[in-house]
Structures are given as C-alpha cells and as structure tokens.
XYZ file of N, CA, C and O in Angstrom:
576
model
N 112.249 52.532 100.233
C 111.670 53.592 101.020
C 110.320 53.120 101.545
O 109.415 52.834 100.784
N 110.208 52.993 102.856
C 108.973 52.492 103.462
C 108.142 53.662 103.977
O 108.607 54.461 104.774
N 106.934 53.738 103.486
C 106.033 54.780 103.980
C 104.846 54.117 104.661
O 104.404 53.052 104.229
N 104.364 54.728 105.693
C 103.215 54.159 106.386
C 101.973 54.958 106.018
O 101.991 56.178 105.988
N 100.941 54.232 105.723
C 99.673 54.895 105.406
C 98.898 55.124 106.684
O 99.209 54.552 107.731
N 97.866 55.938 106.590
C 97.066 56.205 107.793
C 96.352 54.944 108.262
O 96.083 54.780 109.445
N 96.066 54.022 107.339
C 95.413 52.765 107.730
C 96.347 51.918 108.592
O 95.922 51.286 109.541
N 97.637 51.914 108.246
C 98.599 51.149 109.026
C 98.801 51.763 110.408
O 98.991 51.058 111.380
N 98.758 53.087 110.490
C 98.960 53.749 111.766
C 97.790 53.497 112.712
O 97.974 53.392 113.908
N 96.574 53.390 112.158
C 95.409 53.201 113.021
C 95.363 51.799 113.627
O 94.649 51.562 114.577
N 96.141 50.872 113.076
C 96.176 49.514 113.616
C 96.927 49.484 114.948
O 96.628 48.694 115.818
N 97.891 50.380 115.119
C 98.664 50.427 116.357
C 97.731 50.637 117.540
O 96.832 51.465 117.500
N 97.966 49.847 118.574
C 97.080 49.928 119.749
C 97.329 51.223 120.517
O 98.478 51.586 120.731
N 96.242 51.871 120.927
C 96.442 53.082 121.725
C 96.978 52.715 123.102
O 96.690 51.635 123.618
N 97.764 53.608 123.683
C 98.303 53.339 125.016
C 97.174 53.362 126.024
O 96.291 54.212 125.960
N 97.206 52.410 126.956
C 96.172 52.383 127.997
C 96.459 53.470 129.014
O 97.599 53.660 129.416
N 95.382 54.155 129.403
C 95.542 55.188 130.429
C 95.601 54.527 131.790
O 94.916 53.537 132.037
N 96.411 55.081 132.670
C 96.465 54.574 134.039
C 95.158 54.937 134.723
O 94.667 56.053 134.576
N 94.563 54.000 135.463
C 93.302 54.325 136.127
C 93.506 55.381 137.211
O 94.481 55.336 137.950
N 92.590 56.320 137.265
C 92.628 57.359 138.285
C 91.638 56.945 139.362
O 90.455 56.767 139.081
N 92.126 56.777 140.573
C 91.254 56.354 141.667
C 90.716 57.575 142.399
O 91.450 58.528 142.641
N 89.423 57.535 142.723
C 88.793 58.641 143.435
C 88.359 58.164 144.816
O 88.289 56.963 145.081
N 88.058 59.119 145.674
C 87.544 58.825 147.013
C 86.025 58.972 146.968
O 85.475 59.682 146.127
N 85.346 58.327 147.903
C 83.889 58.342 147.942
C 83.338 59.766 147.996
O 82.379 60.103 147.307
N 83.975 60.652 148.770
C 83.426 62.003 148.914
C 83.580 62.860 147.653
O 83.072 63.969 147.586
N 84.262 62.337 146.620
C 84.409 63.066 145.356
C 83.307 62.710 144.354
O 83.230 63.319 143.294
N 82.464 61.725 144.675
C 81.424 61.288 143.756
C 80.308 62.316 143.665
O 79.894 62.880 144.670
N 79.825 62.548 142.440
C 78.769 63.527 142.191
C 77.653 62.879 141.365
O 77.926 61.962 140.589
N 76.421 63.388 141.478
C 75.307 62.832 140.692
C 75.566 62.895 139.190
O 76.155 63.862 138.698
N 75.139 61.846 138.478
C 75.219 61.831 137.024
C 76.599 61.646 136.439
O 76.819 61.892 135.264
N 77.554 61.194 137.236
C 78.917 61.003 136.727
C 79.198 59.514 136.555
O 78.498 58.667 137.101
N 80.233 59.201 135.775
C 80.589 57.796 135.564
C 82.087 57.661 135.323
O 82.806 58.647 135.326
N 82.540 56.429 135.130
C 83.955 56.179 134.878
C 84.818 56.232 136.122
O 86.007 56.507 136.050
N 84.207 55.975 137.280
C 84.955 56.063 138.545
C 85.663 54.750 138.859
O 85.115 53.678 138.658
N 86.876 54.859 139.392
C 87.610 53.715 139.925
C 87.832 54.011 141.397
O 88.327 55.086 141.736
N 87.435 53.071 142.261
C 87.698 53.295 143.672
C 87.885 51.998 144.425
O 87.394 50.947 144.024
N 88.646 52.096 145.503
C 88.852 50.972 146.404
C 87.989 51.232 147.624
O 88.044 52.319 148.205
N 87.156 50.255 147.979
C 86.223 50.459 149.084
C 86.077 49.194 149.919
O 86.244 48.089 149.414
N 85.767 49.403 151.189
C 85.445 48.283 152.075
C 83.939 48.088 152.058
O 83.185 49.052 151.987
N 83.516 46.831 152.147
C 82.088 46.519 152.208
C 81.685 46.559 153.675
O 82.176 45.781 154.487
N 80.801 47.504 154.025
C 80.348 47.649 155.408
C 79.219 46.664 155.672
O 79.193 45.971 156.684
N 78.243 46.618 154.746
C 77.118 45.683 154.888
C 76.585 45.313 153.515
O 76.823 46.012 152.533
N 75.870 44.198 153.454
C 75.277 43.735 152.203
C 73.910 43.143 152.516
O 73.802 42.247 153.349
N 72.888 43.671 151.862
C 71.525 43.222 152.119
C 70.849 42.852 150.809
O 70.730 43.684 149.914
N 70.405 41.612 150.693
C 69.734 41.178 149.472
C 68.391 41.877 149.362
O 67.627 41.931 150.316
N 68.104 42.447 148.189
C 66.877 43.209 147.992
C 65.897 42.450 147.117
O 64.745 42.271 147.471
N 66.366 41.995 145.953
C 65.469 41.357 144.995
C 66.071 40.045 144.529
O 67.253 39.960 144.257
N 65.242 39.036 144.434
C 65.624 37.778 143.797
C 64.475 37.418 142.869
O 63.551 36.717 143.247
N 64.518 37.936 141.659
C 63.429 37.716 140.702
C 63.689 36.452 139.908
O 64.735 36.308 139.290
N 62.730 35.557 139.896
C 62.825 34.369 139.054
C 61.922 34.571 137.852
O 60.940 35.295 137.919
N 62.233 33.935 136.770
C 61.393 34.044 135.576
C 60.493 32.814 135.504
O 60.809 31.763 136.028
N 59.387 32.951 134.828
C 58.475 31.800 134.696
C 59.088 30.767 133.754
O 60.025 31.042 133.021
N 58.528 29.585 133.749
C 59.093 28.477 132.972
C 59.093 28.763 131.468
O 59.919 28.239 130.733
N 58.159 29.596 131.009
C 58.101 29.892 129.571
C 59.243 30.796 129.128
O 59.651 30.760 127.986
N 59.757 31.611 130.063
C 60.876 32.481 129.725
C 62.176 31.797 130.114
O 62.174 30.733 130.722
N 63.285 32.425 129.744
C 64.585 31.857 130.105
C 64.687 31.764 131.621
O 64.268 32.664 132.338
N 65.266 30.684 132.095
C 65.352 30.491 133.550
C 66.592 31.184 134.107
O 67.531 30.551 134.560
N 66.572 32.522 134.034
C 67.691 33.297 134.567
C 67.184 34.108 135.747
O 66.202 34.818 135.623
N 67.840 33.990 136.863
C 67.438 34.746 138.041
C 68.207 36.051 138.104
O 69.387 36.103 137.776
N 67.528 37.095 138.541
C 68.182 38.371 138.751
C 68.286 38.578 140.251
O 67.274 38.572 140.939
N 69.504 38.724 140.729
C 69.713 38.980 142.154
C 70.248 40.389 142.311
O 71.153 40.788 141.594
N 69.702 41.116 143.265
C 70.164 42.472 143.536
C 70.373 42.617 145.036
O 69.541 42.175 145.827
N 71.492 43.218 145.403
C 71.765 43.485 146.815
C 72.215 44.938 146.952
O 72.913 45.462 146.084
N 71.769 45.570 148.026
C 72.242 46.916 148.339
C 73.363 46.767 149.349
O 73.160 46.210 150.423
N 74.528 47.271 148.986
C 75.702 47.133 149.838
C 76.218 48.516 150.206
O 76.382 49.363 149.333
N 76.458 48.702 151.488
C 77.057 49.953 151.925
C 78.570 49.790 151.816
O 79.147 48.900 152.451
N 79.194 50.600 150.957
C 80.645 50.539 150.782
C 81.228 51.901 151.130
O 80.531 52.916 151.060
N 82.496 51.902 151.505
C 83.078 53.192 151.857
C 84.582 53.153 151.978
O 85.212 52.101 151.901
N 85.131 54.353 152.173
C 86.559 54.507 152.428
C 86.729 55.515 153.565
O 85.763 55.805 154.284
N 87.936 56.069 153.695
C 88.185 56.973 154.831
C 87.493 58.323 154.685
O 87.524 59.130 155.602
N 86.821 58.584 153.534
C 86.152 59.871 153.335
C 84.636 59.784 153.469
O 83.974 60.798 153.616
N 84.058 58.584 153.364
C 82.609 58.455 153.470
C 82.111 57.121 152.948
O 82.899 56.245 152.591
N 80.778 56.986 152.912
C 80.149 55.750 152.438
C 79.092 56.086 151.388
O 78.622 57.214 151.294
N 78.712 55.058 150.615
C 77.654 55.195 149.606
C 77.052 53.820 149.380
O 77.729 52.800 149.573
N 75.785 53.779 149.003
C 75.150 52.498 148.697
C 75.570 52.044 147.306
O 75.539 52.815 146.350
N 75.977 50.790 147.211
C 76.369 50.179 145.939
C 75.320 49.140 145.588
O 74.962 48.309 146.422
N 74.797 49.205 144.362
C 73.810 48.226 143.914
C 74.546 47.098 143.209
O 75.066 47.280 142.108
N 74.605 45.939 143.867
C 75.283 44.774 143.289
C 74.256 43.917 142.557
O 73.148 43.702 143.054
N 74.615 43.452 141.372
C 73.708 42.638 140.567
C 74.322 41.271 140.269
O 75.495 41.168 139.937
N 73.479 40.241 140.332
C 73.839 38.871 139.977
C 75.142 38.413 140.606
O 75.246 38.349 141.820
N 76.182 38.108 139.805
C 77.420 37.556 140.378
C 78.170 38.563 141.239
O 78.997 38.171 142.063
N 77.891 39.858 141.081
C 78.529 40.865 141.939
C 78.109 40.674 143.399
O 78.883 40.964 144.309
N 76.878 40.160 143.609
C 76.357 39.961 144.971
C 77.298 39.050 145.767
O 77.568 39.294 146.941
N 77.819 38.011 145.116
C 78.698 37.055 145.795
C 80.031 37.672 146.218
O 80.668 37.206 147.153
N 80.470 38.714 145.517
C 81.764 39.343 145.814
C 81.677 40.339 146.969
O 82.684 40.680 147.575
N 80.464 40.815 147.247
C 80.289 41.888 148.231
C 80.080 41.319 149.643
O 78.973 41.318 150.166
N 81.147 40.822 150.227
C 81.088 40.242 151.575
C 81.430 41.313 152.604
O 82.461 41.983 152.474
N 80.563 41.510 153.610
C 80.860 42.509 154.651
C 82.239 42.279 155.258
O 82.607 41.148 155.575
N 83.003 43.359 155.375
C 84.362 43.259 155.903
C 85.403 43.107 154.810
O 86.586 43.320 155.037
N 84.971 42.753 153.596
C 85.895 42.572 152.487
C 86.233 43.900 151.825
O 85.573 44.913 152.045
N 87.279 43.890 151.008
C 87.684 45.085 150.274
C 87.563 44.792 148.791
O 87.976 43.726 148.332
N 86.978 45.737 148.054
C 86.780 45.550 146.619
C 87.325 46.752 145.851
O 87.409 47.856 146.379
N 87.695 46.487 144.596
C 88.050 47.561 143.674
C 86.905 47.636 142.680
O 86.548 46.633 142.045
N 86.294 48.816 142.576
C 85.207 49.028 141.630
C 85.792 49.790 140.446
O 86.319 50.885 140.614
N 85.731 49.195 139.271
C 86.295 49.825 138.071
C 85.183 50.278 137.145
O 84.234 49.541 136.911
N 85.321 51.476 136.618
C 84.354 52.076 135.699
C 82.945 52.118 136.313
O 81.960 51.787 135.658
N 82.878 52.511 137.569
C 81.590 52.607 138.262
C 80.880 53.895 137.867
O 81.508 54.853 137.430
N 79.550 53.882 138.005
C 78.767 55.080 137.661
C 77.809 55.402 138.798
O 77.523 54.561 139.641
N 77.338 56.639 138.784
C 76.376 57.072 139.788
C 74.982 57.019 139.174
O 74.721 57.661 138.163
N 74.106 56.212 139.750
C 72.697 56.170 139.369
C 71.928 56.960 140.411
O 72.312 56.972 141.582
N 70.854 57.600 139.995
C 69.999 58.304 140.952
C 68.782 57.433 141.232
O 68.167 56.891 140.315
N 68.462 57.255 142.513
C 67.316 56.452 142.922
C 66.561 57.245 143.984
O 67.097 57.512 145.053
N 65.331 57.656 143.642
C 64.505 58.464 144.545
C 65.267 59.690 145.059
O 65.220 60.023 146.236
N 66.007 60.339 144.166
C 66.714 61.567 144.521
C 68.025 61.377 145.264
O 68.655 62.342 145.678
N 68.447 60.125 145.459
C 69.707 59.878 146.162
C 70.686 59.132 145.250
O 70.280 58.465 144.306
N 71.971 59.248 145.567
C 73.002 58.609 144.749
C 73.185 57.147 145.117
O 73.153 56.777 146.285
N 73.353 56.334 144.081
C 73.710 54.930 144.240
C 74.881 54.660 143.306
O 74.898 55.127 142.172
N 75.838 53.896 143.768
C 76.981 53.516 142.949
C 76.637 52.186 142.277
O 76.022 51.319 142.898
N 77.005 52.029 141.010
C 76.722 50.779 140.300
C 77.842 50.494 139.306
O 78.509 51.406 138.827
N 78.032 49.213 139.013
C 78.985 48.801 137.990
C 78.198 47.985 136.980
O 77.647 46.937 137.318
N 78.120 48.487 135.731
C 77.367 47.768 134.706
C 78.290 46.844 133.917
O 79.408 46.565 134.343
N 77.835 46.399 132.745
C 78.632 45.437 131.970
C 79.956 46.003 131.473
O 80.830 45.259 131.062
N 80.111 47.322 131.497
C 81.355 47.934 131.035
C 82.380 48.076 132.155
O 83.502 48.515 131.917
N 81.984 47.742 133.376
C 82.891 47.873 134.508
C 83.230 46.520 135.104
O 82.896 45.469 134.560
N 83.892 46.574 136.267
C 84.327 45.334 136.907
C 84.393 45.512 138.413
O 84.744 46.585 138.907
N 84.033 44.444 139.127
C 84.170 44.410 140.583
C 85.217 43.346 140.891
O 85.099 42.209 140.454
N 86.266 43.730 141.622
C 87.330 42.782 141.969
C 87.525 42.769 143.479
O 87.567 43.826 144.101
N 87.665 41.576 144.035
C 88.004 41.466 145.451
C 89.511 41.634 145.548
O 90.261 41.091 144.735
N 89.963 42.417 146.521
C 91.392 42.674 146.667
C 91.801 42.460 148.122
O 90.969 42.140 148.970
N 93.095 42.631 148.420
C 93.572 42.423 149.793
C 92.959 43.486 150.715
O 92.628 44.586 150.258
N 92.810 43.173 151.990
C 92.163 44.104 152.924
C 92.838 45.475 152.940
O 94.060 45.577 152.974
N 92.004 46.514 152.892
C 92.525 47.885 152.922
C 92.901 48.264 154.342
O 92.367 47.734 155.306
N 93.828 49.212 154.451
C 94.318 49.619 155.769
C 93.532 50.787 156.365
O 93.713 51.134 157.508
N 92.634 51.404 155.567
C 91.894 52.560 156.085
C 90.683 52.155 156.926
O 90.213 51.031 156.842
N 90.212 53.085 157.737
C 89.000 52.891 158.535
C 87.883 53.652 157.832
O 88.042 54.818 157.485
N 86.760 52.980 157.597
C 85.642 53.587 156.879
C 85.004 54.689 157.722
O 84.717 54.495 158.907
N 84.799 55.855 157.102
C 84.132 56.971 157.782
C 82.625 56.790 157.571
O 82.078 57.179 156.549
N 81.977 56.180 158.554
C 80.572 55.806 158.402
C 79.594 56.946 158.656
O 78.411 56.816 158.384
N 80.075 58.082 159.186
C 79.142 59.185 159.482
C 78.998 60.161 158.316
O 78.447 61.241 158.467
N 79.483 59.776 157.129
C 79.330 60.618 155.937
C 78.760 59.749 154.817
O 79.458 59.394 153.882
N 77.467 59.413 154.903
C 76.827 58.552 153.911
C 76.247 59.414 152.794
O 75.253 60.102 152.986
N 76.875 59.355 151.604
C 76.436 60.171 150.479
C 75.055 59.758 149.964
O 74.380 60.549 149.314
N 74.635 58.527 150.256
C 73.320 58.070 149.804
C 72.190 58.642 150.652
O 71.021 58.453 150.336
N 72.526 59.324 151.742
C 71.497 59.952 152.570
C 71.228 61.392 152.133
O 70.284 62.018 152.592
N 72.065 61.911 151.228
C 71.880 63.270 150.734
C 70.864 63.225 149.595
O 71.037 62.471 148.639
N 69.797 64.022 149.710
C 68.780 64.033 148.672
C 69.037 65.161 147.698
O 69.305 66.292 148.091
N 68.977 64.838 146.412
C 69.197 65.825 145.374
C 67.875 66.108 144.676
O 67.018 65.239 144.576
N 67.741 67.326 144.176
C 66.525 67.716 143.480
C 66.930 68.233 142.100
O 67.871 69.004 141.984
N 66.212 67.779 141.077
C 66.506 68.233 139.729
C 65.900 69.619 139.534
O 64.702 69.806 139.696
N 66.742 70.583 139.249
C 66.291 71.958 139.076
C 66.602 72.385 137.648
O 67.737 72.276 137.197
N 65.575 72.848 136.919
C 65.825 73.330 135.571
C 66.103 74.816 135.621
O 65.374 75.572 136.247
N 67.196 75.229 135.002
C 67.604 76.618 135.009
C 67.259 77.235 133.658
O 67.679 76.727 132.621
N 66.473 78.292 133.680
C 66.118 78.964 132.428
C 67.102 80.092 132.167
O 67.460 80.840 133.049
N 67.540 80.165 130.902
C 68.544 81.178 130.550
C 67.910 82.540 130.309
O 66.812 82.683 129.950
C-alpha cells in the first residue's frame, strides 16, 4: 500500500500558467506582471554611466524607447543589454513588465524578473496618437 506524504506532493512541479497578453491601452499606474507584444517606434540613449577605476568597471546604459501596438504607445526604459534589442522598427515581446512612475507619468520597464525577446515582425500598425506616457498622474490621498 503506497501512501504519499505531503512532502512528496510538494515536490511535484506546479503547472505553468499560460501568459496573458495585454494591450498598451490596458496598462495602469503601479501595476506589474504584464506580457505584451510591441513594435519599437524609436530608441534614444539617455544615460551611459561609467564607474571610476576603483569601482567595478561596469557600465550602465539606459535608453528611452517608444513602444506601442494598435491601441497606443508608452515609453519603455531599456537597461544595459536590453538597449541592444530595442531597434526601431523591430518587434519585441516584453514578459513580466511593470509600470514605473517617473515625474507623474507612466514608464514601462522589465527588471531582472522579466525578459525582453525580439520576435518576428508584428502585423499591426502602431497607434501613435495615444501615448500613455504623456498622461500625467497625481497621487491623491483619500481620507476615510
């Protein structure tokens, strides 16, 4: 008679959830875990910080990239090796992306828990007149 203990059951791998893809116009401030397919409209290098010789010689590269789909556009902050993947005209899949707030506006970012992948060209036309990064948000505290 074979019985399984709770320790044996916890070893079984949980089933992976299918990624849910969202559109740019569904993004909201302070949210994370987004998966989306977007075209790179433009990419502009912002910061290239070098460290002094006494510190580790690691450069930090940051580029602001306008990405979008058929519902709108948003600024994506690409860091280090992500900068090389963000080629204007290219299509990328952003996995586990999050919304960062910068000066009251939304920025899309992928940290170490996410992934940026270059994929085959998308068939949609980017709706460039709906830039979510141009919408300014204000933090309002609500008293109960």
